[in-house]
PDB file of N, CA and C in Angstrom:
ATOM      1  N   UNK A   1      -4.977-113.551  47.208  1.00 63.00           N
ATOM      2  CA  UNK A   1      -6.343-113.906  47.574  1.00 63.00           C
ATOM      3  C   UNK A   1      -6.392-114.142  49.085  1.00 63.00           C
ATOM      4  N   UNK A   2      -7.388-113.466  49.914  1.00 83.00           N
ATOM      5  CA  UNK A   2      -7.427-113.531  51.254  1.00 83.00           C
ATOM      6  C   UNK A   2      -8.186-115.049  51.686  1.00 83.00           C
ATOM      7  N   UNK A   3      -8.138-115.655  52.618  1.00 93.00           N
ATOM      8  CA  UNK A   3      -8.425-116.783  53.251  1.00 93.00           C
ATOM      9  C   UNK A   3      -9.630-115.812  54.568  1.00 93.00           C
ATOM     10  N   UNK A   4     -10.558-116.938  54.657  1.00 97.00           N
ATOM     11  CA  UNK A   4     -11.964-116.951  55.767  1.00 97.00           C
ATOM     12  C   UNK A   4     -11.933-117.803  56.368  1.00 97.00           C
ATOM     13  N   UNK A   5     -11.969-117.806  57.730  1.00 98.00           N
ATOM     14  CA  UNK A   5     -11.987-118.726  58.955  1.00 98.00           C
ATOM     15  C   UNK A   5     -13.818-118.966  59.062  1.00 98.00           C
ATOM     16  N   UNK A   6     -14.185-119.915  58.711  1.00 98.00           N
ATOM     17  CA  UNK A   6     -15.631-120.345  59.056  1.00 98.00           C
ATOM     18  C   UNK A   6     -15.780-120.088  60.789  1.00 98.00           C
ATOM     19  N   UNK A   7     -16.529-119.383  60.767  1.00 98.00           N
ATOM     20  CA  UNK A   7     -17.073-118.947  62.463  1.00 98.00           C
ATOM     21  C   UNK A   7     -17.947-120.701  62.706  1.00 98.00           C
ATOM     22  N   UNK A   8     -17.882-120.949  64.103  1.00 99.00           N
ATOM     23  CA  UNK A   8     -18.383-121.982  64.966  1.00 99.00           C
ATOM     24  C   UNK A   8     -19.806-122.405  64.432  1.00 99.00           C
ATOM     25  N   UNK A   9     -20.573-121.410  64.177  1.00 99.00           N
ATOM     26  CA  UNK A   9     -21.916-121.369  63.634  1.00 99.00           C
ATOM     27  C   UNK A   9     -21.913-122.565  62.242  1.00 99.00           C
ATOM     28  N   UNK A  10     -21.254-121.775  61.680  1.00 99.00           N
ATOM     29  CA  UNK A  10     -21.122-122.353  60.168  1.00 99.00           C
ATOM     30  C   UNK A  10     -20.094-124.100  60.390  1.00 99.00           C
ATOM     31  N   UNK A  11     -19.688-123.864  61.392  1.00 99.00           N
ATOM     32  CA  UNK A  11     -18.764-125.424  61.078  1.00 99.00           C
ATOM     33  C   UNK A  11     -19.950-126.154  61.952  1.00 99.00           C
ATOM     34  N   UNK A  12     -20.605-125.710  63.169  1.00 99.00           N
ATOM     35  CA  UNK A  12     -21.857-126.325  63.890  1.00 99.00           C
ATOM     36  C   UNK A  12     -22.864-126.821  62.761  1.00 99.00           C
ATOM     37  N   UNK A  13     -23.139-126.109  61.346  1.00 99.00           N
ATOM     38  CA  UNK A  13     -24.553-126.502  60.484  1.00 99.00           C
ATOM     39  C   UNK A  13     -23.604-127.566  59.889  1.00 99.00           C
ATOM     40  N   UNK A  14     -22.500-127.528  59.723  1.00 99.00           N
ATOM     41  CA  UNK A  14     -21.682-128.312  58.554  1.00 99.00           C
ATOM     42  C   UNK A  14     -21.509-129.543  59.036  1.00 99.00           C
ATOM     43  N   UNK A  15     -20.938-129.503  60.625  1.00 99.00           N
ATOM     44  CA  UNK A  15     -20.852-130.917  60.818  1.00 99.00           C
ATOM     45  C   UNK A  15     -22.091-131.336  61.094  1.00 99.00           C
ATOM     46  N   UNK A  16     -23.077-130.856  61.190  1.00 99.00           N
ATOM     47  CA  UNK A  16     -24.752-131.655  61.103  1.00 99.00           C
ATOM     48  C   UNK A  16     -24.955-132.242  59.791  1.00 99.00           C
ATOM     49  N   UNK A  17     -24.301-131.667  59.110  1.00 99.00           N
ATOM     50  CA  UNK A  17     -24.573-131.951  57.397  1.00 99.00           C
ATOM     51  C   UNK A  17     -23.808-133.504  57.326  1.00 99.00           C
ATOM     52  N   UNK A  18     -22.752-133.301  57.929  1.00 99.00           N
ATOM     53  CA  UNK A  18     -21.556-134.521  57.707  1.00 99.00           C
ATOM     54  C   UNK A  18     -22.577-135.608  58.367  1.00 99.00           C
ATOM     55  N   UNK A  19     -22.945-135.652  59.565  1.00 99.00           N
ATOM     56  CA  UNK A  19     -23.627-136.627  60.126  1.00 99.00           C
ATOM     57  C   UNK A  19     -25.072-137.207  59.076  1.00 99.00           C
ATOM     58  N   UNK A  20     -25.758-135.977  58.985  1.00 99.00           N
ATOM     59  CA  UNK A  20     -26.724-136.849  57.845  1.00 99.00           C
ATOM     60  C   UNK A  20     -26.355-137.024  56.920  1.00 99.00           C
ATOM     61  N   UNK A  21     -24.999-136.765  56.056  1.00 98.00           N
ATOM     62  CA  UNK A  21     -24.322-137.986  54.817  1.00 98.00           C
ATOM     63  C   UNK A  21     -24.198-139.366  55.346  1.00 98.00           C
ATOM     64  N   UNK A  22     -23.164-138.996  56.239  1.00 98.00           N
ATOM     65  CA  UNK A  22     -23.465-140.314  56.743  1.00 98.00           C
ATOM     66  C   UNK A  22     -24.299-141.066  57.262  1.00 98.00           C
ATOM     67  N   UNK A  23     -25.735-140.970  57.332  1.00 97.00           N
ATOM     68  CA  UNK A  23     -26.748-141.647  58.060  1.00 97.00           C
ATOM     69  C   UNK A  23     -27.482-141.888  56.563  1.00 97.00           C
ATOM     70  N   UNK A  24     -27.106-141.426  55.301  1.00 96.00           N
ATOM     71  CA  UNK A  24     -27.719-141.707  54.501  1.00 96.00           C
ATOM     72  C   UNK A  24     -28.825-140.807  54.072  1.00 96.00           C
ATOM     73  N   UNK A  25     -28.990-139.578  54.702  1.00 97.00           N
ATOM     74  CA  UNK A  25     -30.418-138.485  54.711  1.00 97.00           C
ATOM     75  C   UNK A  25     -29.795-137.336  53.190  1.00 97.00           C
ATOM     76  N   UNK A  26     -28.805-138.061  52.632  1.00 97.00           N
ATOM     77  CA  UNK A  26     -28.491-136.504  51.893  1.00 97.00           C
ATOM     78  C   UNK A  26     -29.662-136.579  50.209  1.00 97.00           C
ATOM     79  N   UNK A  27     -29.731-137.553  50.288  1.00 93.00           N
ATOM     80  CA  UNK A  27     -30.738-137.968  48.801  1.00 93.00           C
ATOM     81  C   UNK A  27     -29.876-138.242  47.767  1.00 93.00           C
ATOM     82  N   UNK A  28     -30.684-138.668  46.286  1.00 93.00           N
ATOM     83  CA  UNK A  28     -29.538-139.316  45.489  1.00 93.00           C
ATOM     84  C   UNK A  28     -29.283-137.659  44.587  1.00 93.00           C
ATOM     85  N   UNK A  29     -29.687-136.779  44.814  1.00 92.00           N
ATOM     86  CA  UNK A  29     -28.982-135.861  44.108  1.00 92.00           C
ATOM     87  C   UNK A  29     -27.644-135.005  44.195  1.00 92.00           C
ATOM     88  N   UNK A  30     -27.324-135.095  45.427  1.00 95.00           N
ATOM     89  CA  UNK A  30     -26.042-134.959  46.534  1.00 95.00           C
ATOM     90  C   UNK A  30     -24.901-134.962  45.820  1.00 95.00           C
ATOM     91  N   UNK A  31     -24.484-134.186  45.802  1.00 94.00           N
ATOM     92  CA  UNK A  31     -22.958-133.958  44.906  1.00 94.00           C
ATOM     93  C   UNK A  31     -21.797-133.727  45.917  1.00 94.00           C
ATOM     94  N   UNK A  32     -20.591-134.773  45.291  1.00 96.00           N
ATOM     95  CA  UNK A  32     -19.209-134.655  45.650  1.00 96.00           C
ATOM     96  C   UNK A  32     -18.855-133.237  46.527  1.00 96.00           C
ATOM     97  N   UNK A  33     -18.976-132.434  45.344  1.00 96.00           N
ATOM     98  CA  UNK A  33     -18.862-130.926  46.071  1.00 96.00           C
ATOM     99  C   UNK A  33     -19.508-130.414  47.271  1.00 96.00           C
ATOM    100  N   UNK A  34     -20.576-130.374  47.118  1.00 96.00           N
ATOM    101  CA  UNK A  34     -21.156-130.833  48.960  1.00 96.00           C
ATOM    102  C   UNK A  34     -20.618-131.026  49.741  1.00 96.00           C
ATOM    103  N   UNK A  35     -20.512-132.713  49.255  1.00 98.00           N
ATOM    104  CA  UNK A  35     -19.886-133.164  50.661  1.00 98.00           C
ATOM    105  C   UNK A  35     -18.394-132.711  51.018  1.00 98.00           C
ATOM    106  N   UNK A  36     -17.456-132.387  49.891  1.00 98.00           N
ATOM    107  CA  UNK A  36     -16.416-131.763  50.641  1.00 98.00           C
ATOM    108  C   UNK A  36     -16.585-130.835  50.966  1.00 98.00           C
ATOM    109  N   UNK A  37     -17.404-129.738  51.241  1.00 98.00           N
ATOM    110  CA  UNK A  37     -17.797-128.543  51.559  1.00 98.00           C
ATOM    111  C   UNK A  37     -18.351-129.040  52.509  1.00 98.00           C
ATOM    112  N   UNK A  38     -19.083-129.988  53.088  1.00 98.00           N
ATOM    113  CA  UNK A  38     -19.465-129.739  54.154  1.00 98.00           C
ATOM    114  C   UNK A  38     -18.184-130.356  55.418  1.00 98.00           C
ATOM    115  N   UNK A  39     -17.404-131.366  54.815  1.00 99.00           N
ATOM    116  CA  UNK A  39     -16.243-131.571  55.821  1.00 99.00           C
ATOM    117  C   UNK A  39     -14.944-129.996  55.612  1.00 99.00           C
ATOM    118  N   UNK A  40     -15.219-129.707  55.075  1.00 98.00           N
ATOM    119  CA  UNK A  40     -14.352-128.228  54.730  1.00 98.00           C
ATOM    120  C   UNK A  40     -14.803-127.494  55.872  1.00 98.00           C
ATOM    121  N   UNK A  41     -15.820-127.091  55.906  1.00 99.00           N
ATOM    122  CA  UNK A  41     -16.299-126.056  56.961  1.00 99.00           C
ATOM    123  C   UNK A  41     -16.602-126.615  58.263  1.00 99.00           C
ATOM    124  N   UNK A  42     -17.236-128.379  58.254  1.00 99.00           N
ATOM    125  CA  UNK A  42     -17.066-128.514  59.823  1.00 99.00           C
ATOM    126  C   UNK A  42     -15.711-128.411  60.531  1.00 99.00           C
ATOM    127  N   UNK A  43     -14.711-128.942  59.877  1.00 98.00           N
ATOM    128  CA  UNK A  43     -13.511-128.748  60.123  1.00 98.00           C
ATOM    129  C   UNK A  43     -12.778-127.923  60.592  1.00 98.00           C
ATOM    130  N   UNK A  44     -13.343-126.843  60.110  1.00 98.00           N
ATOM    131  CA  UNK A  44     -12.853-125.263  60.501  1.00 98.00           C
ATOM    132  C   UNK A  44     -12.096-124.868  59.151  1.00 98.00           C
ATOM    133  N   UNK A  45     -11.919-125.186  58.313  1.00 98.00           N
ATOM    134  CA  UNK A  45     -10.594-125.022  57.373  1.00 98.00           C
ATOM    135  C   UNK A  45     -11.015-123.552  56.659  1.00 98.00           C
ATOM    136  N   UNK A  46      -9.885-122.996  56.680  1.00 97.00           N
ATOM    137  CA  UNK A  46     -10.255-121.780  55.810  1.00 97.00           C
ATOM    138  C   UNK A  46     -10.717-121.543  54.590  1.00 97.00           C
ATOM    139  N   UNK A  47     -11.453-120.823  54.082  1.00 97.00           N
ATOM    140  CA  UNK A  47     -11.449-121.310  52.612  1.00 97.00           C
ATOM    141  C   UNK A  47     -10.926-119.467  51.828  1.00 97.00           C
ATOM    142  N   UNK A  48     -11.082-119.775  50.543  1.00 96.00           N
ATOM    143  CA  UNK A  48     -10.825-118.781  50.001  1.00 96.00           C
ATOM    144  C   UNK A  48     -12.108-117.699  49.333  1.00 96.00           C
ATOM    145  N   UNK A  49     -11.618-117.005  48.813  1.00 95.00           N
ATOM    146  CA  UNK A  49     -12.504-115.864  48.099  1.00 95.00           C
ATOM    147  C   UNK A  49     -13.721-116.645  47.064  1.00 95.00           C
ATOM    148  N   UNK A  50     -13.120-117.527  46.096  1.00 95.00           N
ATOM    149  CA  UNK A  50     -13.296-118.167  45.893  1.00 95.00           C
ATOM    150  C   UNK A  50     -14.920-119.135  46.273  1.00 95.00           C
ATOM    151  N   UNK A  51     -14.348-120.101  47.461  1.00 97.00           N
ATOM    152  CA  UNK A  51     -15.344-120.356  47.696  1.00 97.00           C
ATOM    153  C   UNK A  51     -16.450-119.923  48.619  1.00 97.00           C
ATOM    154  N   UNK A  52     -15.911-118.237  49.017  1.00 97.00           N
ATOM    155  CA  UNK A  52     -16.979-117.390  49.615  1.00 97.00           C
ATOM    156  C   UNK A  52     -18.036-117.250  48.046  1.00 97.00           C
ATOM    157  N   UNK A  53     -17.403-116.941  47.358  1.00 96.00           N
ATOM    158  CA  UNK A  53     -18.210-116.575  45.915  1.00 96.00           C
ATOM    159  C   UNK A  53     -19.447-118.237  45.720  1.00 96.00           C
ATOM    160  N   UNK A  54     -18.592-119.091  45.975  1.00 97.00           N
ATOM    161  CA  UNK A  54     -19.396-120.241  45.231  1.00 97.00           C
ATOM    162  C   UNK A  54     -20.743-120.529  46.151  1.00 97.00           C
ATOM    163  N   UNK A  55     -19.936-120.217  47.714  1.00 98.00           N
ATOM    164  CA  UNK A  55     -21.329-120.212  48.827  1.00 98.00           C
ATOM    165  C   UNK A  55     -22.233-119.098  48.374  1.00 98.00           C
ATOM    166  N   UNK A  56     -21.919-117.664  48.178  1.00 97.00           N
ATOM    167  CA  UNK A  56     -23.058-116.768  47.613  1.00 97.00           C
ATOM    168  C   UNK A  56     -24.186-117.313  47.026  1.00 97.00           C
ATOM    169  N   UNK A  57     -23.194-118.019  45.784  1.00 97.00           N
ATOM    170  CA  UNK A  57     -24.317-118.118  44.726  1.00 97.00           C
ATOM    171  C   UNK A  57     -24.963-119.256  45.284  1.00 97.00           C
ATOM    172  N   UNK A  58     -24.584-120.849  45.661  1.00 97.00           N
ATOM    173  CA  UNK A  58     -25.463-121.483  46.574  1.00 97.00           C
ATOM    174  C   UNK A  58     -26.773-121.341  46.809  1.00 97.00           C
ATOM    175  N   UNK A  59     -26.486-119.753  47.946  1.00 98.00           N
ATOM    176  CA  UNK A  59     -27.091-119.906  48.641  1.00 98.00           C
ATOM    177  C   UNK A  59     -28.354-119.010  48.108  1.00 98.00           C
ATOM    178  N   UNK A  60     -27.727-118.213  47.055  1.00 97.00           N
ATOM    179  CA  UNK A  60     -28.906-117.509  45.952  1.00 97.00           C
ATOM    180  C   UNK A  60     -29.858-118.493  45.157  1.00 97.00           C
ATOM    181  N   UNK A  61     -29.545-119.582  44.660  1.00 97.00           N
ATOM    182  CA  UNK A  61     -30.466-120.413  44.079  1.00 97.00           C
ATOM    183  C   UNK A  61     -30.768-121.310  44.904  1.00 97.00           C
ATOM    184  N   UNK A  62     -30.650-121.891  46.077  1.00 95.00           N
ATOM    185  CA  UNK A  62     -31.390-122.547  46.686  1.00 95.00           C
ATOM    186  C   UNK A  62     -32.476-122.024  47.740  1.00 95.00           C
ATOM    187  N   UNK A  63     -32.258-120.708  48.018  1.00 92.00           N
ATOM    188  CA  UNK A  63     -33.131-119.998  49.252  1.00 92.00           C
ATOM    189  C   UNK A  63     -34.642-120.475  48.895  1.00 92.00           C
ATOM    190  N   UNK A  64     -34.857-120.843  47.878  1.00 92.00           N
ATOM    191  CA  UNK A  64     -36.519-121.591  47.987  1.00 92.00           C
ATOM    192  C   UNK A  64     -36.239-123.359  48.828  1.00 92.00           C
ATOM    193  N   UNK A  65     -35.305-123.575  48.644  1.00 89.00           N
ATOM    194  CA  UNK A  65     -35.846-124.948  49.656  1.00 89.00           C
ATOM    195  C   UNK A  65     -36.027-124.952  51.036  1.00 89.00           C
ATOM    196  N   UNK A  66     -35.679-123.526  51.571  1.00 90.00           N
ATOM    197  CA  UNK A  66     -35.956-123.301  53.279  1.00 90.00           C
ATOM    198  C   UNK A  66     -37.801-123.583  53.099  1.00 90.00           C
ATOM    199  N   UNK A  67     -38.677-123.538  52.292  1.00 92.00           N
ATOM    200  CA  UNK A  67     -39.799-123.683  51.734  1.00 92.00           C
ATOM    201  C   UNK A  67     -40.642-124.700  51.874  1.00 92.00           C
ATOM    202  N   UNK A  68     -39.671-126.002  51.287  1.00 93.00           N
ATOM    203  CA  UNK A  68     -40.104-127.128  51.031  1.00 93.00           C
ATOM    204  C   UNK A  68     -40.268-127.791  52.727  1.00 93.00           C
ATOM    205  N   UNK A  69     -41.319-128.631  52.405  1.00 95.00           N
ATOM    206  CA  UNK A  69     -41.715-129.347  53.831  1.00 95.00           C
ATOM    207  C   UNK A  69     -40.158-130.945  53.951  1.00 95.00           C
ATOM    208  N   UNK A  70     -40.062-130.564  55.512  1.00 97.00           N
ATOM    209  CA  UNK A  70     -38.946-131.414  55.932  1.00 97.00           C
ATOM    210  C   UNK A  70     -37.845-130.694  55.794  1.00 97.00           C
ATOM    211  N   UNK A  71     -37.679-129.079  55.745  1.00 97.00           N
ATOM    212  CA  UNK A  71     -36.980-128.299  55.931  1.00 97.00           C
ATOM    213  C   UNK A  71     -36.420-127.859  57.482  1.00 97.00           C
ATOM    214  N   UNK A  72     -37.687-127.962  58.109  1.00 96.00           N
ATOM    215  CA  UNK A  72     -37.553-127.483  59.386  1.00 96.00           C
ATOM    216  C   UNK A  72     -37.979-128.451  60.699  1.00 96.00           C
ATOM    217  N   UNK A  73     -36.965-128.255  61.377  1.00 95.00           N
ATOM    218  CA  UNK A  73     -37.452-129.289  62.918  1.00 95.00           C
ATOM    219  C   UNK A  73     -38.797-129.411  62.591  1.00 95.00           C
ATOM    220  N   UNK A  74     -39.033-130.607  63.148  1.00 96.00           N
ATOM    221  CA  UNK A  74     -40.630-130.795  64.020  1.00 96.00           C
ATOM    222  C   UNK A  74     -40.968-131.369  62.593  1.00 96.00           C
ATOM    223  N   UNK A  75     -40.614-130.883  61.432  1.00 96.00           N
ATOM    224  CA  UNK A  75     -41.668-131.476  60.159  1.00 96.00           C
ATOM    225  C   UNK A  75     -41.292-132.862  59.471  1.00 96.00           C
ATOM    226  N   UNK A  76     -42.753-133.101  58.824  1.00 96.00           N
ATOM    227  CA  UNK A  76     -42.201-134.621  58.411  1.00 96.00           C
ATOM    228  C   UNK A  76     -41.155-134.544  57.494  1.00 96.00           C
ATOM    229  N   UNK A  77     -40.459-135.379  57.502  1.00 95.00           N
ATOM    230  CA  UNK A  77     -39.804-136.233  56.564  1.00 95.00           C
ATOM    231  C   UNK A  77     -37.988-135.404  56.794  1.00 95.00           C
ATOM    232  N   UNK A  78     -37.874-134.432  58.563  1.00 97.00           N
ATOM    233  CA  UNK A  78     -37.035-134.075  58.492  1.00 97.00           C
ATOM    234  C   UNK A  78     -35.744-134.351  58.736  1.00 97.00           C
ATOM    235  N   UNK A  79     -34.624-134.397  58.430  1.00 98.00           N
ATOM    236  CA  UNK A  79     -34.282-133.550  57.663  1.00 98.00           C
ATOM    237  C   UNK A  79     -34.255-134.007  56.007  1.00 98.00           C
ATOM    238  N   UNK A  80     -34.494-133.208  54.785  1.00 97.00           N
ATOM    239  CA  UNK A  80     -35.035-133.547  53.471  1.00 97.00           C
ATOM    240  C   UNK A  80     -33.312-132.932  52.972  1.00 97.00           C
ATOM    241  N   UNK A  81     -33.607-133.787  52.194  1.00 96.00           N
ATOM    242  CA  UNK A  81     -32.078-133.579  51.229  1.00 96.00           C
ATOM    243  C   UNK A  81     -31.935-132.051  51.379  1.00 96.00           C
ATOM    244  N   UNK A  82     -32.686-131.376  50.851  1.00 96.00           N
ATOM    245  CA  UNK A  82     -32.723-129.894  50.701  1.00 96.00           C
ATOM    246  C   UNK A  82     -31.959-129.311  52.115  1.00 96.00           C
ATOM    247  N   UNK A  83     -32.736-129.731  52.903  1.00 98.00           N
ATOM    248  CA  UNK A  83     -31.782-129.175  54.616  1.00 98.00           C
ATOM    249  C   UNK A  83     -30.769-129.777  54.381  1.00 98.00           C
ATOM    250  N   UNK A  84     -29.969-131.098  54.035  1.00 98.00           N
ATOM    251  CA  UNK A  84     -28.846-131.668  54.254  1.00 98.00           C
ATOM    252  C   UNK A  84     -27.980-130.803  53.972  1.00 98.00           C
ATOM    253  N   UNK A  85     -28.403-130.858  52.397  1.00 98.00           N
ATOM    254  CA  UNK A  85     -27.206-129.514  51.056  1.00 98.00           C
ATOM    255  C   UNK A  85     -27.330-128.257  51.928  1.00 98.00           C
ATOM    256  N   UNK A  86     -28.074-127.582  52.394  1.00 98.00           N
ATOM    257  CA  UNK A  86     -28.410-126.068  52.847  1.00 98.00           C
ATOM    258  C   UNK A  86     -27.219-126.376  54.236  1.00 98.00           C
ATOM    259  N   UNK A  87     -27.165-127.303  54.806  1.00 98.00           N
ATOM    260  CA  UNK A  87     -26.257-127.561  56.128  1.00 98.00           C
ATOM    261  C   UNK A  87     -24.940-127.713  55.463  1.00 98.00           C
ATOM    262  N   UNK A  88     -24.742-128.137  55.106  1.00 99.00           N
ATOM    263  CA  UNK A  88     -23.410-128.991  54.138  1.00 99.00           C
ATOM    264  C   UNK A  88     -22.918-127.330  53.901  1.00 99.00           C
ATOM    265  N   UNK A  89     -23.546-126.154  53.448  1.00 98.00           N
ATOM    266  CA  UNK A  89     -22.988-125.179  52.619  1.00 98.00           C
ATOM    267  C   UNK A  89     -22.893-124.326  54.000  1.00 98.00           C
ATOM    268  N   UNK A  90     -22.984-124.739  55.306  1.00 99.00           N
ATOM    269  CA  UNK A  90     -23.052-123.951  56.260  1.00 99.00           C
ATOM    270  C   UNK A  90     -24.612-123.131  57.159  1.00 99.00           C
ATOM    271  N   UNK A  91     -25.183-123.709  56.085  1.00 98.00           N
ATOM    272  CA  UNK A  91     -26.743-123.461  56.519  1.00 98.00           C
ATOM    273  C   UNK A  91     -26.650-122.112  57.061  1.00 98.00           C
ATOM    274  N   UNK A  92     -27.537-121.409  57.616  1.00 98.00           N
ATOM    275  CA  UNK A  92     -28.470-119.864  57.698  1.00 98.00           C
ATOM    276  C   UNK A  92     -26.856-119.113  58.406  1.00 98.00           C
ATOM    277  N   UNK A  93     -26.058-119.656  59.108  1.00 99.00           N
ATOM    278  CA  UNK A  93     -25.201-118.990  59.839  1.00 99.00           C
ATOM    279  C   UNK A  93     -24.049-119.024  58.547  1.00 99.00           C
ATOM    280  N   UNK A  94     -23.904-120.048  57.482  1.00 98.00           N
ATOM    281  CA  UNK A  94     -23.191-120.130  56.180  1.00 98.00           C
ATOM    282  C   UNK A  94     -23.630-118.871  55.697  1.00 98.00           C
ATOM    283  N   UNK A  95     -24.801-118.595  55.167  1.00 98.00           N
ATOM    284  CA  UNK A  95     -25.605-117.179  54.463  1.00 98.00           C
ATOM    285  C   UNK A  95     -24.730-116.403  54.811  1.00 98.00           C
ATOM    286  N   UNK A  96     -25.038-115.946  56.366  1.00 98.00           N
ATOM    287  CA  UNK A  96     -25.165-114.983  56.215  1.00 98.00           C
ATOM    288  C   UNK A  96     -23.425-114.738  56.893  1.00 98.00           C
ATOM    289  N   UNK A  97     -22.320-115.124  56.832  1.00 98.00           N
ATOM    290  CA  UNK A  97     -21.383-115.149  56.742  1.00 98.00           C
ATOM    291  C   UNK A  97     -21.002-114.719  55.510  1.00 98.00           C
ATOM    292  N   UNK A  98     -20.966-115.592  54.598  1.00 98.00           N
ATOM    293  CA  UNK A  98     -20.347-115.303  53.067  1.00 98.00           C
ATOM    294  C   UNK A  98     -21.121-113.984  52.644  1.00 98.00           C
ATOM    295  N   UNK A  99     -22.109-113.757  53.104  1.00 97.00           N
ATOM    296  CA  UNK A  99     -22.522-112.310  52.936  1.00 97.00           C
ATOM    297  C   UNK A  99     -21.226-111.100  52.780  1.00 97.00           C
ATOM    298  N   UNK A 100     -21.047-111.404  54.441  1.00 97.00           N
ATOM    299  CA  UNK A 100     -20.180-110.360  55.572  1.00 97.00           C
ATOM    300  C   UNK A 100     -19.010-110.895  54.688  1.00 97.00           C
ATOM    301  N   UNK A 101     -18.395-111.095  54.306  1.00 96.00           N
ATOM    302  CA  UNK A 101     -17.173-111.169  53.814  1.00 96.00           C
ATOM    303  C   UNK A 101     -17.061-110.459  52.744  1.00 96.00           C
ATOM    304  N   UNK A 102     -15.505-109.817  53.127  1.00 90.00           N
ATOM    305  CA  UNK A 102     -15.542-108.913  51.705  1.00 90.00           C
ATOM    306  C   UNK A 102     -14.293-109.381  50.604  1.00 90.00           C
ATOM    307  N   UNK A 103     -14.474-110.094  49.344  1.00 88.00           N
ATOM    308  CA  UNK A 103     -13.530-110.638  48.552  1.00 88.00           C
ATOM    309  C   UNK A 103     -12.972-109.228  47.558  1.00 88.00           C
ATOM    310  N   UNK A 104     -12.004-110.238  47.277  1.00 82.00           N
ATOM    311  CA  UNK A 104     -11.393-109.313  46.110  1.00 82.00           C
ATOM    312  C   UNK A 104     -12.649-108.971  44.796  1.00 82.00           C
ATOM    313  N   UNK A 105     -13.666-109.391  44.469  1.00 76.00           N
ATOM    314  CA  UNK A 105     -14.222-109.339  43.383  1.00 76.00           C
ATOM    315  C   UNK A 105     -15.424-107.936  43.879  1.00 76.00           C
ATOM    316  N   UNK A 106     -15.257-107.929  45.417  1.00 72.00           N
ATOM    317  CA  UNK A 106     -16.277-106.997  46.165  1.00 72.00           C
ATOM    318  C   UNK A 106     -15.387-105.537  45.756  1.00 72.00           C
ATOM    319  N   UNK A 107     -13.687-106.216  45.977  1.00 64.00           N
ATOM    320  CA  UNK A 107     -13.036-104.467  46.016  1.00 64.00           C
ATOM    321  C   UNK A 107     -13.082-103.661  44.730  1.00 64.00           C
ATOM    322  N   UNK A 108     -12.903-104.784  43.853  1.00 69.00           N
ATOM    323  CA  UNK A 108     -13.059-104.439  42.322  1.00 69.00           C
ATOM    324  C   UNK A 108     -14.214-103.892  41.637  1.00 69.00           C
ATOM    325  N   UNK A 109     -14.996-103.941  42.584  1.00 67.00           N
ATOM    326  CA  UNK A 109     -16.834-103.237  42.153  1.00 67.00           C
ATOM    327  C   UNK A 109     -16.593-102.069  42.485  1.00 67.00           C
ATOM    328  N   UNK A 110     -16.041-101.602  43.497  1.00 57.00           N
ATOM    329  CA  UNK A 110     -16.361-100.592  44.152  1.00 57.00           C
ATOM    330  C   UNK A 110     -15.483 -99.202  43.542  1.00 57.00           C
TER     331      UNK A 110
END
């Protein structure tokens, strides 16, 4: 199984994520997994195929909370749990990374 170096982008949304856990902004729905995912990737740490797959899907069922108000600078109530988790997973530069990566489950399709 090949290993992924999180590009600067993705450890930049992650450790934003780490800071609003700790400030208390993540909400009470916030899961364990998160948060080590989001010290995983600010960190730089490599991860595996694996959890390129788990960011995919992430980032497939949450793409409606870029939506919700307190998603984005400038709006009230920002940042909303929803941005926390979306940062935590590497946020928009996370996307579209785990995109670009090609796992073993990609070679096996083909």
């Amino acid at each position: 199984m090949s290993t992924h170096q999180p590009p600067k982008g993705v450890q930049e949304a992650a450790a934003r994520a780490v800071r609003w856990i700790e400030e208390g902004r993540a909400g009470k729905g916030f899961t364990d997994t998160g948060e080590h995912r989001a010290h995983q990737l600010a960190e730089g740490r490599a991860v595996d195929d694996e959890v390129i797959e788990r960011m995919r899907a992430y980032f497939a069922r949450h793409h409606k909370d870029s939506e919700a108000t307190g998603f984005s600078s400038g709006e009230e109530g920002f940042p909303s749990p929803g941005r926390v988790a979306w940062d935590a997973w590497g946020g928009d530069p996370g996307r579209r990374w785990a995109e670009s990566q090609t796992i073993a489950k990609d070679e096996e399709s083909r």
